[in-house]
Short mmCIF file of N, CA, C and O in Angstrom, two decimals:
data_model
loop_
_atom_site.label_atom_id
_atom_site.label_comp_id
_atom_site.label_asym_id
_atom_site.label_seq_id
_atom_site.Cartn_x
_atom_site.Cartn_y
_atom_site.Cartn_z
N MET A 1 101.18 102.68 116.43
CA MET A 1 102.51 102.27 116.17
C MET A 1 102.49 101.03 114.92
O MET A 1 101.57 100.15 115.23
N VAL A 2 103.44 100.81 114.35
CA VAL A 2 103.54 99.64 113.41
C VAL A 2 103.89 98.29 114.03
O VAL A 2 104.60 98.33 115.02
N ASP A 3 103.19 97.35 113.67
CA ASP A 3 103.57 96.00 114.13
C ASP A 3 104.97 95.69 113.99
O ASP A 3 105.64 95.92 112.78
N PRO A 4 105.70 95.13 115.02
CA PRO A 4 107.30 94.93 114.84
C PRO A 4 107.59 94.07 113.67
O PRO A 4 108.58 94.09 113.17
N GLU A 5 106.75 92.99 113.66
CA GLU A 5 107.10 91.93 112.51
C GLU A 5 107.01 92.51 111.12
O GLU A 5 107.78 92.39 110.26
N LYS A 6 105.89 93.49 110.96
CA LYS A 6 105.87 94.19 109.68
C LYS A 6 106.93 95.18 109.33
O LYS A 6 107.40 95.24 108.30
N LEU A 7 107.22 95.96 110.46
CA LEU A 7 108.48 96.73 110.41
C LEU A 7 109.81 96.06 110.04
O LEU A 7 110.53 96.52 109.20
N LEU A 8 110.00 94.87 110.65
CA LEU A 8 111.21 94.10 110.34
C LEU A 8 111.27 93.76 108.93
O LEU A 8 112.19 93.88 108.23
N VAL A 9 110.07 93.06 108.40
CA VAL A 9 110.06 92.80 106.90
C VAL A 9 110.21 93.94 105.91
O VAL A 9 110.86 93.71 105.10
N ALA A 10 109.62 95.03 106.41
CA ALA A 10 109.77 96.19 105.51
C ALA A 10 111.24 96.59 105.44
O ALA A 10 111.60 97.09 104.49
N GLY A 11 111.85 96.61 106.59
CA GLY A 11 113.19 97.12 106.68
C GLY A 11 114.12 96.27 105.99
O GLY A 11 114.94 96.74 105.21
N LEU A 12 113.99 94.90 106.02
CA LEU A 12 114.78 93.89 105.17
C LEU A 12 114.55 94.09 103.68
O LEU A 12 115.61 94.17 103.04
N ILE A 13 113.32 94.31 103.30
CA ILE A 13 113.01 94.43 101.86
C ILE A 13 113.80 95.72 101.52
O ILE A 13 114.51 95.77 100.35
N PHE A 14 113.50 96.77 102.23
CA PHE A 14 114.22 98.12 101.83
C PHE A 14 115.79 97.90 101.78
O PHE A 14 116.42 98.55 100.94
N PHE A 15 116.39 97.23 102.84
CA PHE A 15 117.77 96.95 102.95
C PHE A 15 118.44 96.26 101.61
O PHE A 15 119.19 96.85 101.00
N PHE A 16 117.55 95.24 101.35
CA PHE A 16 118.12 94.43 100.17
C PHE A 16 117.87 95.18 98.78
O PHE A 16 118.69 95.09 97.91
N LEU A 17 116.76 95.75 98.61
CA LEU A 17 116.41 96.63 97.46
C LEU A 17 117.45 97.72 97.35
O LEU A 17 117.97 97.98 96.17
N GLY A 18 117.88 98.26 98.40
CA GLY A 18 118.84 99.44 98.36
C GLY A 18 120.20 99.00 98.04
O GLY A 18 120.91 99.54 97.19
N GLY A 19 120.58 97.72 98.64
CA GLY A 19 121.82 97.12 98.15
C GLY A 19 121.98 96.90 96.77
O GLY A 19 122.85 97.07 96.12
N SER A 20 120.84 96.33 96.15
CA SER A 20 120.86 95.98 94.71
C SER A 20 120.98 97.28 93.93
O SER A 20 121.62 97.30 92.92
N PHE A 21 120.11 98.29 94.33
CA PHE A 21 120.29 99.67 93.58
C PHE A 21 121.58 100.10 93.60
O PHE A 21 122.14 100.53 92.40
N LEU A 22 122.30 100.14 94.79
CA LEU A 22 123.68 100.89 94.90
C LEU A 22 124.60 99.87 94.06
O LEU A 22 125.51 100.46 93.49
N ALA A 23 124.54 98.56 94.13
CA ALA A 23 125.36 97.66 93.33
C ALA A 23 125.27 97.84 91.89
O ALA A 23 126.08 98.05 91.00
N ALA A 24 124.06 98.08 91.37
CA ALA A 24 123.73 98.38 89.92
C ALA A 24 124.18 99.57 89.51
O ALA A 24 124.93 99.84 88.38
N ILE A 25 124.29 100.76 90.47
CA ILE A 25 124.65 101.88 90.08
C ILE A 25 126.25 101.99 89.99
O ILE A 25 126.87 102.50 89.07
N TRP A 26 126.95 101.18 90.72
CA TRP A 26 128.32 101.08 90.86
C TRP A 26 128.79 100.27 89.78
O TRP A 26 129.79 100.72 89.08
N ALA A 27 128.09 99.33 89.24
CA ALA A 27 128.49 98.60 88.10
C ALA A 27 128.39 99.36 86.81
O ALA A 27 129.13 99.24 85.85
N VAL A 28 127.42 100.30 86.61
CA VAL A 28 127.07 101.08 85.46
C VAL A 28 128.07 102.29 85.54
O VAL A 28 128.75 102.54 84.63
N GLU A 29 127.99 103.03 86.49
CA GLU A 29 128.89 104.28 86.43
C GLU A 29 129.17 104.57 88.00
O GLU A 29 128.38 105.06 88.83
N SER A 30 130.49 104.25 88.38
CA SER A 30 130.73 104.38 89.74
C SER A 30 130.81 105.84 90.30
O SER A 30 130.91 106.20 91.50
N THR A 31 131.06 106.74 89.36
CA THR A 31 131.09 108.16 89.73
C THR A 31 129.79 108.65 90.28
O THR A 31 129.59 109.75 90.92
N LEU A 32 128.69 107.94 89.91
CA LEU A 32 127.20 108.36 90.29
C LEU A 32 126.91 107.80 91.77
O LEU A 32 125.86 108.09 92.26
N LEU A 33 127.86 106.82 92.30
CA LEU A 33 127.45 106.19 93.39
C LEU A 33 127.23 107.21 94.70
O LEU A 33 126.18 106.93 95.38
N PRO A 34 128.00 108.30 94.94
CA PRO A 34 127.66 109.21 95.99
C PRO A 34 126.31 109.73 95.86
O PRO A 34 125.69 109.96 96.86
N ILE A 35 125.96 110.13 94.61
CA ILE A 35 124.77 110.87 94.42
C ILE A 35 123.53 109.79 94.60
O ILE A 35 122.50 110.17 95.33
N ALA A 36 123.58 108.75 94.25
CA ALA A 36 122.79 107.64 94.39
C ALA A 36 122.63 107.19 95.72
O ALA A 36 121.44 107.07 96.26
N GLY A 37 123.72 107.28 96.48
CA GLY A 37 123.51 106.96 97.93
C GLY A 37 122.77 107.99 98.69
O GLY A 37 122.00 107.60 99.55
N LEU A 38 123.05 109.15 98.29
CA LEU A 38 122.31 110.36 99.04
C LEU A 38 120.93 110.30 98.71
O LEU A 38 120.05 110.37 99.56
N VAL A 39 120.51 109.94 97.29
CA VAL A 39 119.20 109.74 97.01
C VAL A 39 118.36 108.70 97.81
O VAL A 39 117.46 108.80 98.41
N TYR A 40 119.21 107.59 98.04
CA TYR A 40 118.73 106.32 98.52
C TYR A 40 118.60 106.69 100.12
O TYR A 40 117.50 106.38 100.70
N LEU A 41 119.41 107.30 100.64
CA LEU A 41 119.33 107.85 102.20
C LEU A 41 118.01 108.82 102.25
O LEU A 41 117.26 108.52 103.20
N PHE A 42 117.78 109.72 101.33
CA PHE A 42 116.58 110.57 101.44
C PHE A 42 115.41 109.50 101.41
O PHE A 42 114.44 110.05 102.20
N VAL A 43 115.34 108.82 100.49
CA VAL A 43 114.05 107.91 100.30
C VAL A 43 113.98 106.97 101.64
O VAL A 43 112.81 106.85 102.02
N GLY A 44 115.08 106.67 102.20
CA GLY A 44 115.00 105.95 103.42
C GLY A 44 114.41 106.65 104.52
O GLY A 44 113.72 106.02 105.43
N LEU A 45 114.74 107.98 104.65
CA LEU A 45 114.41 108.76 105.64
C LEU A 45 112.78 109.12 105.45
O LEU A 45 112.06 109.12 106.51
N LEU A 46 112.39 109.26 104.20
CA LEU A 46 110.97 109.29 103.94
C LEU A 46 110.18 108.13 104.33
O LEU A 46 109.16 108.17 105.05
N PHE A 47 110.80 106.90 104.11
CA PHE A 47 110.29 105.66 104.34
C PHE A 47 109.94 105.39 106.05
O PHE A 47 109.02 105.21 106.29
N ALA A 48 111.09 105.84 106.65
CA ALA A 48 111.06 105.70 108.12
C ALA A 48 110.09 106.65 108.66
O ALA A 48 109.45 106.25 109.65
N SER A 49 109.95 107.96 108.23
CA SER A 49 109.01 108.68 108.81
C SER A 49 107.59 108.35 108.61
O SER A 49 106.77 108.52 109.39
N ARG A 50 107.39 107.83 107.38
CA ARG A 50 106.09 107.23 107.03
C ARG A 50 105.59 105.91 107.97
O ARG A 50 104.62 105.96 108.37
N LEU A 51 106.60 105.24 108.07
CA LEU A 51 106.54 104.15 109.04
C LEU A 51 106.14 104.55 110.55
O LEU A 51 105.43 104.03 111.31
N HIS A 52 106.82 105.51 110.98
CA HIS A 52 106.66 106.15 112.31
C HIS A 52 105.40 106.74 112.38
O HIS A 52 104.77 106.49 113.55
N ARG A 53 104.77 107.37 111.38
CA ARG A 53 103.38 107.98 111.50
C ARG A 53 102.30 106.97 111.32
O ARG A 53 101.16 107.31 111.46
N ALA A 54 102.56 105.68 110.71
CA ALA A 54 101.70 104.77 110.53
C ALA A 54 100.86 104.39 111.63
O ALA A 54 101.41 104.16 112.77
N LYS A 55 99.50 104.25 111.55
CA LYS A 55 98.69 103.68 112.53
C LYS A 55 98.33 102.14 112.30
O LYS A 55 98.28 101.74 111.27
N LYS A 56 98.04 101.50 113.36
CA LYS A 56 97.65 100.13 113.14
C LYS A 56 96.57 99.85 112.52
O LYS A 56 95.42 100.61 112.53
#
């Protein structure tokens, strides 16, 4: 299992980068926001599964 502190830091980085990504998409072209949100959700799920499988 992953160290809880490392998991927290990784989650916060992912959260803030995702917020910036979605804000940038919204500012450029708001019609692409649902697609970008789904892509980001997919990447988040891949990220979470990788962290779940990570070994110390």
